[in-house]
Short mmCIF file of C-alpha atoms and ligand atoms in Angstrom, two decimals:
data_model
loop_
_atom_site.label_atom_id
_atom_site.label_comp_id
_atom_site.label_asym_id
_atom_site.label_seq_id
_atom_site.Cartn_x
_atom_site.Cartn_y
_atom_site.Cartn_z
CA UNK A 1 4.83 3.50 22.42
CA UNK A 2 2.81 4.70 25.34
CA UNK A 3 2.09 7.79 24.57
CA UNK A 4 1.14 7.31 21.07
CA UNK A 5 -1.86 7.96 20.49
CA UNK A 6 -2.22 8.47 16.69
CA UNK A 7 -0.59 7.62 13.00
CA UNK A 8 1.09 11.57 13.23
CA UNK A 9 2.65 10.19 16.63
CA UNK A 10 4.25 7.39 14.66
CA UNK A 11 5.04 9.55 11.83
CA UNK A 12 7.38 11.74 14.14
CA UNK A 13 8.93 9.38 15.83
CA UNK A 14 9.88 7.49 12.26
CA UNK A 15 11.05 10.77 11.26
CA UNK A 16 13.65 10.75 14.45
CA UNK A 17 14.87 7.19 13.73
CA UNK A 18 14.65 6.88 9.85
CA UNK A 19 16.94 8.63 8.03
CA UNK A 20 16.24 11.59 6.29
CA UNK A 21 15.56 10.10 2.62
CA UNK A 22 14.08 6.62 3.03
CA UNK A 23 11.42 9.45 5.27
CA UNK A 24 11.16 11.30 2.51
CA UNK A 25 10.98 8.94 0.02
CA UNK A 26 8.10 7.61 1.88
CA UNK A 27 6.17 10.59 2.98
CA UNK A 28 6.41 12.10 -1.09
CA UNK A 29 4.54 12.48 -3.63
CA UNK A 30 5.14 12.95 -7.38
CA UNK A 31 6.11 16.88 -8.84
CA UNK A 32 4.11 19.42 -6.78
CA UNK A 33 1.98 17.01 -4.65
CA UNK A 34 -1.31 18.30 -5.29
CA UNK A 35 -2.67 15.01 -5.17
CA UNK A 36 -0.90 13.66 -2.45
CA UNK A 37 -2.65 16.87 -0.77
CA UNK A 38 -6.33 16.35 -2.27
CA UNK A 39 -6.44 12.81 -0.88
CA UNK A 40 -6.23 13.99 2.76
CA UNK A 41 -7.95 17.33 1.95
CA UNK A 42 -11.02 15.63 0.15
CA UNK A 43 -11.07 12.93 2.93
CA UNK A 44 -11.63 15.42 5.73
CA UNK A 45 -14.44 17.38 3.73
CA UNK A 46 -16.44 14.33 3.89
CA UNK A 47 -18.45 14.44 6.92
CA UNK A 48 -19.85 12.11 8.96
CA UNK A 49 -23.18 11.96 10.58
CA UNK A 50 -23.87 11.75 14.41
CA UNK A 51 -26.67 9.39 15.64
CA UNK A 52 -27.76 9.03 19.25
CA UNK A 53 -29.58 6.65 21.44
CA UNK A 54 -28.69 3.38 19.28
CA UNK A 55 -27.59 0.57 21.50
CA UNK A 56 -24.32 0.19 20.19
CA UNK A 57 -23.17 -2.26 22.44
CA UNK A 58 -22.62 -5.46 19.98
CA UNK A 59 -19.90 -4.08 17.39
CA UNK A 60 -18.03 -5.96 15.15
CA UNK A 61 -15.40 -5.06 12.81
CA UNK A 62 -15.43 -8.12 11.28
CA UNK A 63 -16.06 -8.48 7.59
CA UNK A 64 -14.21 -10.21 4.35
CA UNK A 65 -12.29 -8.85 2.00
CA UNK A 66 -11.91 -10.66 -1.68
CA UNK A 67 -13.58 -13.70 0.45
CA UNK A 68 -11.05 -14.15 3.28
CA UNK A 69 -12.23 -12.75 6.52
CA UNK A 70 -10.54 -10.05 8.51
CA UNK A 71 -10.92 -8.99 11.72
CA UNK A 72 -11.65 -5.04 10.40
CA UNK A 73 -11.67 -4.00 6.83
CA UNK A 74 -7.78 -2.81 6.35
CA UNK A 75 -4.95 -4.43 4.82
CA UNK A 76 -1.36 -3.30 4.46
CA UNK A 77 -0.95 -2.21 1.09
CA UNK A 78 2.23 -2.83 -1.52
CA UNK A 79 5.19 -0.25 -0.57
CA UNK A 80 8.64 -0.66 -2.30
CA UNK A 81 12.18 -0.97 -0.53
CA UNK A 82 9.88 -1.43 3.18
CA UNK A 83 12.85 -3.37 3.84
CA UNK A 84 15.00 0.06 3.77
CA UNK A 85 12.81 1.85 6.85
CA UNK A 86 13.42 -1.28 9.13
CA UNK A 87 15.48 -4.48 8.57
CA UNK A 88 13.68 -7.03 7.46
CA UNK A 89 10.41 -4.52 7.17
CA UNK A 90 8.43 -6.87 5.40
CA UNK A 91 8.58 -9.94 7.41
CA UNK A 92 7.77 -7.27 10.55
CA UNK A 93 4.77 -5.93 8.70
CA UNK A 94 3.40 -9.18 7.29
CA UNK A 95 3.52 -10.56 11.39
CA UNK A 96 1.88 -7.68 12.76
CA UNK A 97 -0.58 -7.93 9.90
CA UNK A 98 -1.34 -11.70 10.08
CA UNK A 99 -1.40 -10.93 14.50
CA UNK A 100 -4.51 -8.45 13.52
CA UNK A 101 -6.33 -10.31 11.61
CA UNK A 102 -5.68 -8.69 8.40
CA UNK A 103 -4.32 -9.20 4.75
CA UNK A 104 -0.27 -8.12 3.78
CA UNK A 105 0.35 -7.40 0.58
CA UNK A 106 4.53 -7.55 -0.77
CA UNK A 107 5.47 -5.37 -3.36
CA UNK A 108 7.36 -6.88 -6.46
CA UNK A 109 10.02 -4.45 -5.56
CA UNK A 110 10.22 -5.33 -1.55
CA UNK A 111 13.82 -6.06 -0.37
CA UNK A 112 12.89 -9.53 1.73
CA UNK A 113 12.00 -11.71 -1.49
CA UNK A 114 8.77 -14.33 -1.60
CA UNK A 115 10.77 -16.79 -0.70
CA UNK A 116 12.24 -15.53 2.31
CA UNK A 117 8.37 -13.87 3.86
CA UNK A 118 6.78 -17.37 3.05
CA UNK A 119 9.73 -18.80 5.36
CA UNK A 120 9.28 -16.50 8.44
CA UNK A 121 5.11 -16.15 8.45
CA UNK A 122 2.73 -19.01 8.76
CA UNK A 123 -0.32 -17.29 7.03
CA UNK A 124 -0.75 -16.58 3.10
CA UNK A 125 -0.12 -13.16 2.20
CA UNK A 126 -0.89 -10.85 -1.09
CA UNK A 127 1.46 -10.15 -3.83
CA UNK A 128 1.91 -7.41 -5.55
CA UNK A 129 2.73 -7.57 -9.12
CA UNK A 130 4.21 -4.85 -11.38
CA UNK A 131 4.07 -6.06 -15.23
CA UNK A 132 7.77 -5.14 -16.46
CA UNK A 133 9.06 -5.28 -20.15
CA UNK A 134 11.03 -8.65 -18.66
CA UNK A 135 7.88 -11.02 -19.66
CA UNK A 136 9.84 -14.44 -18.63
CA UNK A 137 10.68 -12.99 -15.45
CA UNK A 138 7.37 -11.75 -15.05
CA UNK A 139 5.88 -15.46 -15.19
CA UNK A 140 8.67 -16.48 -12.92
CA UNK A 141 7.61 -14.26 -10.36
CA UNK A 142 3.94 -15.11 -10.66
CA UNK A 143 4.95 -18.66 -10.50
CA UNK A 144 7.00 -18.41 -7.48
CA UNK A 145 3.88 -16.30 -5.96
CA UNK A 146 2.08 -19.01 -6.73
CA UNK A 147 4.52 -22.03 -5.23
CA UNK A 148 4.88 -19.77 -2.01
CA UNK A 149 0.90 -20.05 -1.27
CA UNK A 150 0.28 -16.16 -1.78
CA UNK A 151 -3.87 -16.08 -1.45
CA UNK A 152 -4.20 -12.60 -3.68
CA UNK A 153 -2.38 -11.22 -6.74
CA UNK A 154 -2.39 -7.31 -6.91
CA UNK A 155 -1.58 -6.48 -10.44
CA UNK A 156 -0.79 -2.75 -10.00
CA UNK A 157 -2.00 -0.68 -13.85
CA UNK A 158 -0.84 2.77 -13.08
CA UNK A 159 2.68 2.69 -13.23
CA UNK A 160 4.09 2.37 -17.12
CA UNK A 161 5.82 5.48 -16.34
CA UNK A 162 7.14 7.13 -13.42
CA UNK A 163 6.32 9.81 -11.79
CA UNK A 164 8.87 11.80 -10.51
CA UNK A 165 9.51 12.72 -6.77
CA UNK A 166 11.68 15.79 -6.48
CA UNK A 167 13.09 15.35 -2.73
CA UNK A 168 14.33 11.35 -4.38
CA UNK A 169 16.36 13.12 -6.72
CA UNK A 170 17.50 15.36 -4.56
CA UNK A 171 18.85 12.70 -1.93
CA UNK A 172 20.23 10.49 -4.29
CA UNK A 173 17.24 8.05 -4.13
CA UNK A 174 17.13 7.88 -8.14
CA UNK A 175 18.07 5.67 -10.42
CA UNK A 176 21.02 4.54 -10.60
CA UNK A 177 21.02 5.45 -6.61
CA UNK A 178 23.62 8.05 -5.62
CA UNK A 179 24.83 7.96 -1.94
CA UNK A 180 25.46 11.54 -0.98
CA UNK A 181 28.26 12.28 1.74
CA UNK A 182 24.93 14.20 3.51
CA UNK A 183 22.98 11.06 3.40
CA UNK A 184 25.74 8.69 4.93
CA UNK A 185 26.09 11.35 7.82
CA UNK A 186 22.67 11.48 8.25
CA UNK A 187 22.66 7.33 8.35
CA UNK A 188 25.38 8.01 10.96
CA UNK A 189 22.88 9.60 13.44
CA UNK A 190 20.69 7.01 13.11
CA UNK A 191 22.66 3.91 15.03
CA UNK A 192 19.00 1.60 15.66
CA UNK A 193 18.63 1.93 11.79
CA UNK A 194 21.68 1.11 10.57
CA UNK A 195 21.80 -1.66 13.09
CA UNK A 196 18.44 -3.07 12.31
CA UNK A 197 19.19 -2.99 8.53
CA UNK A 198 22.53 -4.34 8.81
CA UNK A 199 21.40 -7.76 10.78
CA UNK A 200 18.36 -7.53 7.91
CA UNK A 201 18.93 -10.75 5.52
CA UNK A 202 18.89 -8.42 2.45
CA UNK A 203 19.98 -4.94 1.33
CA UNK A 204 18.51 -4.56 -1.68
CA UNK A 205 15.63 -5.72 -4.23
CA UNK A 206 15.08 -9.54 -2.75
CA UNK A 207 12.89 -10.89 -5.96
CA UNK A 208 15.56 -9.93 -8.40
CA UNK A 209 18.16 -10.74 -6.98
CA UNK A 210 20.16 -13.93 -8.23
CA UNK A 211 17.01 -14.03 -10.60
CA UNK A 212 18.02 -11.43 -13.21
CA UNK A 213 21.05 -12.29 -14.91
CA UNK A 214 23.89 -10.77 -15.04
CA UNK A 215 22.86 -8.24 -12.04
CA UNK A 216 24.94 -8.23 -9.14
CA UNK A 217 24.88 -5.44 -7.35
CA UNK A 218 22.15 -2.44 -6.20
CA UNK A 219 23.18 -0.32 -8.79
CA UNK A 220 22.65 -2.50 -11.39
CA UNK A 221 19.44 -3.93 -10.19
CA UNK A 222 18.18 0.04 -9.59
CA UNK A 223 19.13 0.41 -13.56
CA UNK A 224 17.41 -2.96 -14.46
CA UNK A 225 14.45 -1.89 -12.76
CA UNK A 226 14.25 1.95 -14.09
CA UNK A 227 14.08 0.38 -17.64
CA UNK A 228 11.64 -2.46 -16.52
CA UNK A 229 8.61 -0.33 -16.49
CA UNK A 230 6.67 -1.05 -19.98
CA UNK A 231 4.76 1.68 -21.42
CA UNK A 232 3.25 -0.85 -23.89
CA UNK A 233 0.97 -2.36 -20.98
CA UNK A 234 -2.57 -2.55 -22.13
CA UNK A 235 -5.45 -4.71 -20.96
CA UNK A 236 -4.74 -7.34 -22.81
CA UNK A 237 -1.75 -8.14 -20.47
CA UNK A 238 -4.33 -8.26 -18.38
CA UNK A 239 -5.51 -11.61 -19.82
CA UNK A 240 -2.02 -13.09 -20.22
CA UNK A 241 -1.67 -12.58 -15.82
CA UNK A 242 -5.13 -14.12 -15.75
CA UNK A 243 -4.01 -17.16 -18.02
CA UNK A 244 -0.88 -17.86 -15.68
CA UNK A 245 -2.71 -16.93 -12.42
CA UNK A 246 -5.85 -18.81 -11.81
CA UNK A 247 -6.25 -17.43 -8.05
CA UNK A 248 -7.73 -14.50 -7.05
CA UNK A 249 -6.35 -10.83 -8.54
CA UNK A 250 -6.87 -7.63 -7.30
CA UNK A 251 -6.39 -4.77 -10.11
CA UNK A 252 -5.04 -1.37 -8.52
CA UNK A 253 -5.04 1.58 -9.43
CA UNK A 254 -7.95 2.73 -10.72
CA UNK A 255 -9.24 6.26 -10.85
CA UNK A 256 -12.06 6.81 -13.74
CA UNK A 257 -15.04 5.11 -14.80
CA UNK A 258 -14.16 3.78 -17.78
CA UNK A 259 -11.51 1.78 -16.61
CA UNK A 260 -13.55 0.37 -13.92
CA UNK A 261 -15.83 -0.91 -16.59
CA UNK A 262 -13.12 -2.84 -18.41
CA UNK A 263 -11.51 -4.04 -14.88
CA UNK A 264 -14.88 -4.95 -14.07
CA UNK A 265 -14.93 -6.81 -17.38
CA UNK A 266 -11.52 -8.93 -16.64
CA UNK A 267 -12.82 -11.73 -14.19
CA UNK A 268 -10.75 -10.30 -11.40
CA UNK A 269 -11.92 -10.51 -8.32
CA UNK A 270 -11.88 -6.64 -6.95
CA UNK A 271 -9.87 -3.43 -7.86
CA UNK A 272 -8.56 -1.04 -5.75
CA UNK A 273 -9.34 2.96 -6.86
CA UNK A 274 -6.14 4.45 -5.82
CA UNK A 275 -3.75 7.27 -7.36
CA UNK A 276 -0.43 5.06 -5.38
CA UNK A 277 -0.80 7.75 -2.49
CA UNK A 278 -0.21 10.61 -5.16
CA UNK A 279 2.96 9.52 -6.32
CA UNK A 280 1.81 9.28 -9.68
CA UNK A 281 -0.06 11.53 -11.85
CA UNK A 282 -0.06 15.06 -10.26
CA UNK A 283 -3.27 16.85 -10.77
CA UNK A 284 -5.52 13.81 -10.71
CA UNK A 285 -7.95 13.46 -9.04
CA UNK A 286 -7.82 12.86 -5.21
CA UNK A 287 -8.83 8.63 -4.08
CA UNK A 288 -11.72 9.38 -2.23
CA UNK A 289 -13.75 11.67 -5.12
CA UNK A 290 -13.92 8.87 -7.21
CA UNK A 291 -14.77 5.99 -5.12
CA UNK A 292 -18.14 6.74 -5.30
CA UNK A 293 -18.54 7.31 -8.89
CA UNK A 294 -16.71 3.73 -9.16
CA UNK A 295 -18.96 2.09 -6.98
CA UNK A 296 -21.76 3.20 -8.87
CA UNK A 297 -20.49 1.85 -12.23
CA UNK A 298 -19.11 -1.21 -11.18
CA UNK A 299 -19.94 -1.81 -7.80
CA UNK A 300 -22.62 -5.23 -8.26
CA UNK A 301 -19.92 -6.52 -10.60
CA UNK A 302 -16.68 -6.17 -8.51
CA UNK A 303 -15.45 -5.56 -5.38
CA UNK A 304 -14.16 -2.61 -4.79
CA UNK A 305 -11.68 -1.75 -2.32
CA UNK A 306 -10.00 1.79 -1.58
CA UNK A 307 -6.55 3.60 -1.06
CA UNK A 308 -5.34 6.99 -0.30
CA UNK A 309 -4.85 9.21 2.30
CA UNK A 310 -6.19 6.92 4.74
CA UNK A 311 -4.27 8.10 8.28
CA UNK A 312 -7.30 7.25 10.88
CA UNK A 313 -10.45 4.68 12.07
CA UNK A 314 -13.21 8.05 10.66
CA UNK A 315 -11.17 7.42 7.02
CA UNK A 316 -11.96 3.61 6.62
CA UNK A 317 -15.32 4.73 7.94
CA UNK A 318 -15.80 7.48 5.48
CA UNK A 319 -14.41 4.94 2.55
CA UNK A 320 -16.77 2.23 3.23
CA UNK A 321 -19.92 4.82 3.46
CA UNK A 322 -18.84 5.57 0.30
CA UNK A 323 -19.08 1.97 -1.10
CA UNK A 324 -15.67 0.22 -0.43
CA UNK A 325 -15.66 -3.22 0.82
CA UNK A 326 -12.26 -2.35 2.59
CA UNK A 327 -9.54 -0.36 2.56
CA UNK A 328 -5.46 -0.26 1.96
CA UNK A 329 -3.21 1.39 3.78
CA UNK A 330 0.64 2.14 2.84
CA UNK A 331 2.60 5.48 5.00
CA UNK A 332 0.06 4.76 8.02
CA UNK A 333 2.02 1.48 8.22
CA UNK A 334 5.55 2.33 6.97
CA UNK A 335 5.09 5.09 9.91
CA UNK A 336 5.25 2.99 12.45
CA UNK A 337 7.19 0.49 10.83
CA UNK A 338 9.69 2.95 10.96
CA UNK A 339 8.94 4.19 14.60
CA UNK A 340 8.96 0.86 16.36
CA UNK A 341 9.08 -2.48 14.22
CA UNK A 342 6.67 -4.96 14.24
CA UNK A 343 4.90 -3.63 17.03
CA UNK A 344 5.20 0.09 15.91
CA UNK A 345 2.97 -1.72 12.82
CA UNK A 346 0.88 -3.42 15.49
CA UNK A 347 -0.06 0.00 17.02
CA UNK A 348 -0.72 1.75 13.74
CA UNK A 349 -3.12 -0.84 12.70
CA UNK A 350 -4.81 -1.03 16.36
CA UNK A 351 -4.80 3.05 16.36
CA UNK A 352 -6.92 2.65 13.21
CA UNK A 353 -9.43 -0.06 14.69
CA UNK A 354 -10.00 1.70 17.57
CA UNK A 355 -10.59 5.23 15.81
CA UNK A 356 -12.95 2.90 13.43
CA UNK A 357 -14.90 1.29 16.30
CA UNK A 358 -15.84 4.38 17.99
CA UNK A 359 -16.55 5.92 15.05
CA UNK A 360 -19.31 2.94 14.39
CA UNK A 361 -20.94 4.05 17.31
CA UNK A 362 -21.07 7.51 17.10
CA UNK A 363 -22.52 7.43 13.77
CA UNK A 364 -24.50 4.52 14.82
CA UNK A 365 -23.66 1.12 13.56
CA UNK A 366 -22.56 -2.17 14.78
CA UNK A 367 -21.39 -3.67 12.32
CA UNK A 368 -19.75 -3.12 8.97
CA UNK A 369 -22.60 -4.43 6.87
CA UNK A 370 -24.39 -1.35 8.35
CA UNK A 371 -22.25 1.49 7.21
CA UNK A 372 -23.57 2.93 4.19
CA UNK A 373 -23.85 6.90 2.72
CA UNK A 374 -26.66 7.46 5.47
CA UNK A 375 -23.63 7.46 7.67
CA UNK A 376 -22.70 10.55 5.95
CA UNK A 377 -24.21 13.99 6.17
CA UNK A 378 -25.29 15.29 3.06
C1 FMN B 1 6.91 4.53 -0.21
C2 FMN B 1 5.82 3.95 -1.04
C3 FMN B 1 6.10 2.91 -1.91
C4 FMN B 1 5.07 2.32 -2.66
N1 FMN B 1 5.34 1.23 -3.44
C5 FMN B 1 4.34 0.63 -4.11
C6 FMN B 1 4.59 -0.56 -4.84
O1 FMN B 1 5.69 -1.09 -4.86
N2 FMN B 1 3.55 -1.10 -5.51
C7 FMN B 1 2.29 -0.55 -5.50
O2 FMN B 1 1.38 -1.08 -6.12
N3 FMN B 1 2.03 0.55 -4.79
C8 FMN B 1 3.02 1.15 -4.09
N4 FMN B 1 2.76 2.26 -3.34
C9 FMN B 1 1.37 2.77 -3.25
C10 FMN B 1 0.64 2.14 -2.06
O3 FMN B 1 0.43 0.77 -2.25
C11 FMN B 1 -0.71 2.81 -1.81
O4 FMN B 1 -1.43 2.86 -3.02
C12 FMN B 1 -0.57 4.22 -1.23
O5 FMN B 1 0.51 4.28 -0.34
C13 FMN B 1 -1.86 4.61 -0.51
O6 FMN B 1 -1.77 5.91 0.00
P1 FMN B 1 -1.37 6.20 1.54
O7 FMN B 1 0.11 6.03 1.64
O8 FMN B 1 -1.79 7.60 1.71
O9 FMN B 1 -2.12 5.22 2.41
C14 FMN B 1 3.76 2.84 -2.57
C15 FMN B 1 3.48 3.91 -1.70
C16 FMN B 1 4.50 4.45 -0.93
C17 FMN B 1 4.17 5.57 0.02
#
């Protein structure tokens, strides 16, 4: 890890040890990726602003986010199957998290299950919650979020239906999963992964399984899951999460005004405006062009935290000028999850607070209270 000195450095060394379509499945986005492009594109266009001669000599990442404090506004966002770039990924990621100072938030469909991350970290982490047809498993899960001390629910809204990811198909990564003869040769080349994800405890979705009846094997859990997703959803599911969870939620994936105005209107506690890293709707609109708009419908009723595209310390610095309380963060992680484990995730996140620290000064801030849009040159 020595010479790595950025998230691209982790990227290609998780693209050496990882094989070739848990990378890929990572690194796409849905159909022709023009919004998995626009979030990165449209984060580099906006510019920051350089100050000099302010003593910048007391700076402080330190802020909260949704009322617990972190040590700099990031936390590891939601990613499915993080268990598949690294055994036991999300125990890894939740440590390195919790060692920074920062929030972790599992995914409903992570391969460690709640049960098994409460057991190995000492520190309440997020939960991610996707709403499927299933309604008594749905409780179940927010129940057992719930009995395992999880401080945050994340109800993700923007995935009734899938969008697709061409290279998934194409490897087999669909559903029901296919193993290709090329992918099992490519695992082959790969000894540290398949050793690391053989001595994982689990192979394959950890809150389902032994919790869905009737499901005993990855196959059948893929196919349980592929029909799960419930294009009925509307906001008044919304109300019936709210009525079983009484903590504090976190609504993601919002990308237009109006919504934000009805999330705002739900009693949660902050939403996230993210597109899930472009994986969803192609053609939308990229993360970072409507945070602003967002903040300025909503922002004195809700928190608003930010995702997408996020690969340095300038992009946290660029989201919070823009309005966001903090920022999420899913490849930048998974990167160096895959590249080097727990402390691969360690380095990602301290890559990011150094970029972010410097970047405070140069624009001329201390702290994060400070940053605003005269940070920005317009
Ligand atoms: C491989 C992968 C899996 C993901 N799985 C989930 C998920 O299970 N639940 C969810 O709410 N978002 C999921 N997301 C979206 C992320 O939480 C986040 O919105 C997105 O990755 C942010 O963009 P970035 O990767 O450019 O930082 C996933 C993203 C990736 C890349």
């Amino acid at each position: 890890m020595k010479n790595v000195t950025c998230i691209e450095d982790l990227r290609n060394i998780a693209r050496c040890k990882v094989p070739r379509a848990f990378f890929d499945y990572v690194e796409a986005g849905s159909y022709s990726q023009e919004t998995l492009r626009a979030n990165r594109v449209d984060l580099e266009q906006v510019k920051l602003r350089q100050r000099v001669m302010v003593d910048v000599s007391s700076r402080d990442t330190a802020t909260t986010m949704v009322g617990e404090t972190v040590s700099l506004p990031l936390g590891l966002g939601p990613v499915a199957m993080t268990g598949l770039e690294r055994g036991n990924g999300e125990i890894l990621a939740c440590r390195a998290a919790h060692a920074a100072g920062i929030p972790f938030t599992m995914s409903t469909l992570s391969i460690c299950s709640i049960e098994d991350l409460a057991a190995a970290v000492d520190k309440p982490f997020w939960f991610q919650l996707y709403v499927m047809k299933d309604r008594g498993f749905v409780r179940s899960l927010i129940e057992r979020a719930a009995a395992a001390k999880c401080s945050a629910l994340v109800l993700t809204v923007d995935l009734q239906v899938l969008g697709q990811r061409h290279v998934d198909i194409k490897n087999g990564l669909s559903v029901p999963p296919a193993l290709k003869i090329k992918n099992l040769i490519n695992m082959m080349t790969k000894p540290g992964w398949v050793f690391s994800v053989l001595s994982g405890k689990r192979w394959t979705f950890g809150n389902l399984d032994g919790h869905v009846k009737g499901m005993g094997n990855v196959k059948s859990l893929a196919q349980w899951v592929g029909s799960q997703f419930d294009e009925t959803l509307n906001w008044k599911d919304v109300e019936w999460v709210r009525s079983i969870w009484p903590g504090k939620l976190i609504i993601k994936g919002i990308l237009d005004v109006e919504d934000a105005r009805v999330a705002a209107k739900t009693g949660a506690t902050a939403l996230v405006v993210s597109n899930h890293g472009g994986r969803q709707l192609d053609g939308a609109a990229s993360s970072i062009s409507m945070l602003p708009k967002v903040v300025d419908a909503v922002g004195s009723e809700i928190e608003v935290l930010f995702d997408g595209g996020i690969r340095t310390g300038q992009d946290v610095l660029r989201a919070l000028a823009l309005g966001a309380r903090g920022c999420l963060i899913g490849r930048a992680y998974i990167f160096g999850l895959g590249a080097g484990g727990e402390a691969g995730v360690a380095k990602a996140i301290d890559i990011i607070r150094k970029e972010l620290e410097v970047s405070m000064a140069l624009t001329g801030v201390n702290r994060v209270d400070e940053i605003g849009r005269h940070v920005l040159l317009r």
